[in-house]
XYZ file of C-alpha atoms in Angstrom:
266
model
C 1.540 78.158 36.951
C 2.593 77.991 40.611
C -0.013 76.612 42.971
C -0.919 78.498 46.114
C 0.575 77.058 49.274
C -1.893 75.930 51.991
C -0.919 78.952 54.074
C -1.588 81.436 51.261
C -4.873 79.725 50.341
C -6.019 79.965 53.941
C -5.031 83.639 54.057
C -6.990 84.323 50.875
C -10.036 82.536 52.312
C -9.771 84.627 55.467
C -9.497 87.860 53.472
C -12.431 87.140 51.154
C -14.833 85.732 53.699
C -14.021 87.086 57.108
C -12.139 90.298 56.370
C -11.149 92.316 59.440
C -10.747 92.203 62.350
C -8.686 89.016 62.318
C -9.519 86.237 64.723
C -7.465 83.211 65.759
C -7.314 80.443 63.176
C -9.633 77.946 64.977
C -12.552 80.367 64.762
C -12.697 80.861 61.013
C -12.688 77.139 60.331
C -16.229 77.021 61.697
C -19.104 77.303 59.159
C -20.204 80.865 59.866
C -23.002 82.123 57.651
C -23.280 85.836 58.222
C -21.488 88.937 59.406
C -23.200 91.826 61.200
C -22.377 94.928 63.209
C -24.265 95.655 66.434
C -24.327 99.239 67.689
C -26.370 101.645 69.858
C -26.892 98.709 72.203
C -28.256 98.806 75.738
C -28.386 95.858 78.149
C -31.158 96.343 80.757
C -31.607 93.450 83.214
C -33.738 92.690 86.265
C -33.375 89.806 88.731
C -36.314 87.402 88.628
C -37.201 84.429 90.806
C -36.228 81.262 88.881
C -39.658 79.684 89.328
C -41.207 82.608 87.428
C -39.086 82.056 84.297
C -38.782 78.264 84.356
C -42.115 77.684 82.467
C -40.806 79.773 79.547
C -38.000 77.311 78.719
C -38.129 73.818 77.198
C -37.708 70.999 79.741
C -34.272 70.072 78.364
C -32.764 73.484 79.107
C -31.524 74.460 82.547
C -32.317 78.018 83.567
C -28.981 79.751 84.187
C -28.828 81.695 87.442
C -26.325 84.022 89.105
C -26.088 83.658 92.873
C -29.510 82.004 92.907
C -31.278 84.643 90.770
C -32.506 84.297 87.217
C -32.221 87.406 85.045
C -34.565 88.897 82.474
C -33.189 91.346 79.927
C -34.506 93.871 77.425
C -31.938 94.757 74.760
C -32.497 97.410 72.049
C -29.852 97.873 69.367
C -29.146 98.542 65.709
C -27.917 95.781 63.406
C -26.083 96.952 60.292
C -23.524 95.797 57.696
C -25.530 92.566 57.413
C -24.183 90.284 54.715
C -23.750 86.591 54.007
C -20.106 85.623 54.301
C -18.281 85.940 51.017
C -21.095 87.952 49.413
C -21.806 91.676 49.278
C -24.510 93.290 51.376
C -27.886 93.768 49.694
C -28.967 97.447 49.774
C -32.134 97.903 51.816
C -31.692 94.543 53.546
C -28.479 95.184 55.457
C -29.815 97.327 58.289
C -32.496 96.941 60.962
C -33.394 97.873 64.536
C -34.012 95.085 67.033
C -35.468 94.820 70.511
C -35.222 91.496 72.301
C -36.467 90.025 75.566
C -34.125 87.356 76.879
C -32.991 85.178 79.731
C -30.186 82.650 80.055
C -29.947 78.872 79.910
C -27.477 76.013 79.704
C -27.447 72.617 78.029
C -24.674 70.074 78.612
C -22.687 72.768 80.397
C -22.819 75.241 77.473
C -24.263 78.611 78.544
C -26.378 80.594 76.109
C -29.168 83.082 75.514
C -32.817 82.072 75.460
C -35.051 84.590 73.667
C -38.675 85.131 74.577
C -39.083 87.493 71.629
C -37.074 89.499 69.119
C -38.956 92.448 67.610
C -37.338 93.777 64.423
C -38.008 96.255 61.645
C -36.930 94.383 58.506
C -39.771 92.165 57.170
C -37.517 89.944 55.075
C -35.096 89.627 57.980
C -37.925 88.575 60.292
C -39.048 85.962 57.779
C -35.509 84.622 57.336
C -34.826 84.479 61.083
C -38.075 82.625 61.756
C -37.702 80.258 58.801
C -33.967 79.560 58.673
C -32.911 80.137 62.292
C -36.128 79.044 64.067
C -36.039 82.167 66.255
C -39.158 83.929 67.635
C -38.699 87.139 65.616
C -41.704 89.439 65.358
C -42.543 92.301 63.014
C -42.338 95.747 64.585
C -41.993 99.428 63.847
C -38.985 100.889 65.606
C -36.946 104.068 65.606
C -33.568 104.332 67.322
C -31.838 107.711 67.214
C -28.720 109.178 68.779
C -27.633 112.722 69.581
C -24.234 112.831 71.200
C -24.293 110.450 74.174
C -28.111 110.332 74.357
C -30.094 107.600 72.602
C -33.826 107.165 72.200
C -35.736 104.096 71.046
C -39.453 103.898 70.249
C -41.068 100.661 69.081
C -44.458 99.068 68.479
C -45.030 95.391 67.715
C -47.062 94.813 64.549
C -46.803 91.031 64.182
C -50.167 89.480 63.310
C -51.497 87.146 65.987
C -48.961 88.196 68.637
C -49.645 89.999 71.883
C -49.285 93.764 71.381
C -46.285 95.495 72.914
C -44.806 98.979 72.923
C -41.485 100.395 74.045
C -40.111 103.913 74.562
C -36.846 104.663 76.344
C -34.129 107.271 76.534
C -30.689 106.631 77.940
C -27.260 108.222 78.093
C -23.949 106.494 77.530
C -21.136 107.154 79.975
C -17.529 106.236 80.583
C -15.922 102.971 79.424
C -15.956 100.125 81.935
C -13.169 97.615 82.561
C -13.509 94.304 80.692
C -16.078 92.040 82.342
C -14.285 89.391 84.376
C -15.397 85.744 84.532
C -17.469 85.210 87.651
C -18.852 88.759 87.640
C -22.480 89.698 87.009
C -21.462 91.786 83.975
C -19.766 88.746 82.429
C -22.758 86.512 83.190
C -25.192 88.928 81.509
C -23.209 89.963 78.449
C -20.559 87.415 77.471
C -22.794 84.856 75.814
C -21.549 83.130 72.678
C -24.386 80.646 72.108
C -28.133 80.870 71.692
C -30.874 78.292 72.046
C -34.194 78.108 70.267
C -37.024 75.594 69.986
C -38.856 77.302 67.118
C -40.437 80.607 66.100
C -43.735 80.101 67.953
C -42.559 80.166 71.534
C -45.640 79.065 73.491
C -46.166 76.068 71.218
C -42.590 75.133 70.357
C -41.152 74.925 73.883
C -43.277 71.805 74.334
C -42.095 70.242 71.062
C -39.221 67.835 70.357
C -36.920 70.281 68.553
C -34.057 72.265 70.050
C -31.234 74.073 68.268
C -28.021 75.719 69.422
C -26.295 78.478 67.466
C -22.912 80.074 67.999
C -21.772 83.694 67.718
C -18.230 84.950 67.360
C -17.223 88.403 68.514
C -14.670 90.173 70.656
C -15.535 90.759 74.337
C -18.158 93.454 74.744
C -16.709 96.976 75.104
C -19.075 97.997 77.897
C -19.862 101.500 79.118
C -21.813 103.040 81.935
C -25.442 103.822 81.120
C -28.250 105.785 82.726
C -31.912 105.544 81.736
C -33.794 108.844 81.894
C -37.162 107.514 80.682
C -38.581 104.014 80.268
C -42.055 102.871 79.233
C -42.466 99.290 78.075
C -44.995 96.485 77.837
C -42.563 94.018 76.256
C -42.111 91.852 79.332
C -45.799 92.057 80.229
C -46.734 90.890 76.703
C -45.364 87.476 77.690
C -47.602 87.276 80.746
C -44.739 88.106 83.092
C -45.074 90.605 85.949
C -43.627 94.078 85.573
C -40.064 94.092 86.961
C -39.530 96.068 90.132
C -36.508 98.093 91.146
C -33.820 99.689 89.028
C -32.368 97.594 86.204
C -28.708 96.696 85.895
C -27.564 98.744 82.894
C -24.674 98.496 80.455
C -24.257 100.312 77.158
C -21.841 98.972 74.558
C -19.682 100.316 71.762
C -20.175 98.910 68.222
C -19.081 95.323 67.712
C -18.711 93.049 64.665
C -20.456 89.696 65.036
C -20.220 86.479 63.027
C -23.219 84.119 63.065
C -22.806 80.358 62.783
C -25.294 77.832 61.445
C -27.689 76.350 63.994
C -27.244 72.726 64.999
C -29.906 70.458 66.374
C -29.087 69.338 69.916
């Protein structure tokens, strides 16, 4: 029996585990755990004075700023096609809606996302994210629907012991935007391939000794114009932060496949 050559074995590994789309060889040698698809996504961001957000990060992280301003984002989206790499998706557990509140941080020169909260609709997914990925996921009820270019999201946090929060927004998706260029605000806000977390209980864990960094792999975000026609939210206020003023910076995005790497203690 003829043995597989190293090249054919690597190709078979790529086909079974990572499927399409193909990525350069260095990427799929990393220990990625999970594949997902993110769709119906909206980035909504407001500039915030750095001193307002600094207390919400562990001392080891540096708050990432753009031209002197920190940024606070609210991001609703649908996560689907969820499956561990190399295994089939589990019916009923491969789809959820998520709504996160985030800012940005760096450690040792590596930029990433810092989440204040991640509300999600799948109870087992919330448990797994809190237990295995140390992320501050919270139970919520959420509906995200789309008719043509108009999307509507409605959510209510249901997590026991957490500050209540509600969200209701409608937005329209417009024309495609050029790829975000390094050095631009769009690139700063969207092209983030790492995340940081100190544990699932944010107020307590940011003062603890633990800090993890995770890595995501995906193509550059296919951004589009977006316009919000209605917005009612207490998500940011649930963290004790003031209500943002002014119009948010908005980007919608086309669906994107995402690979999730194991977290590493840093």
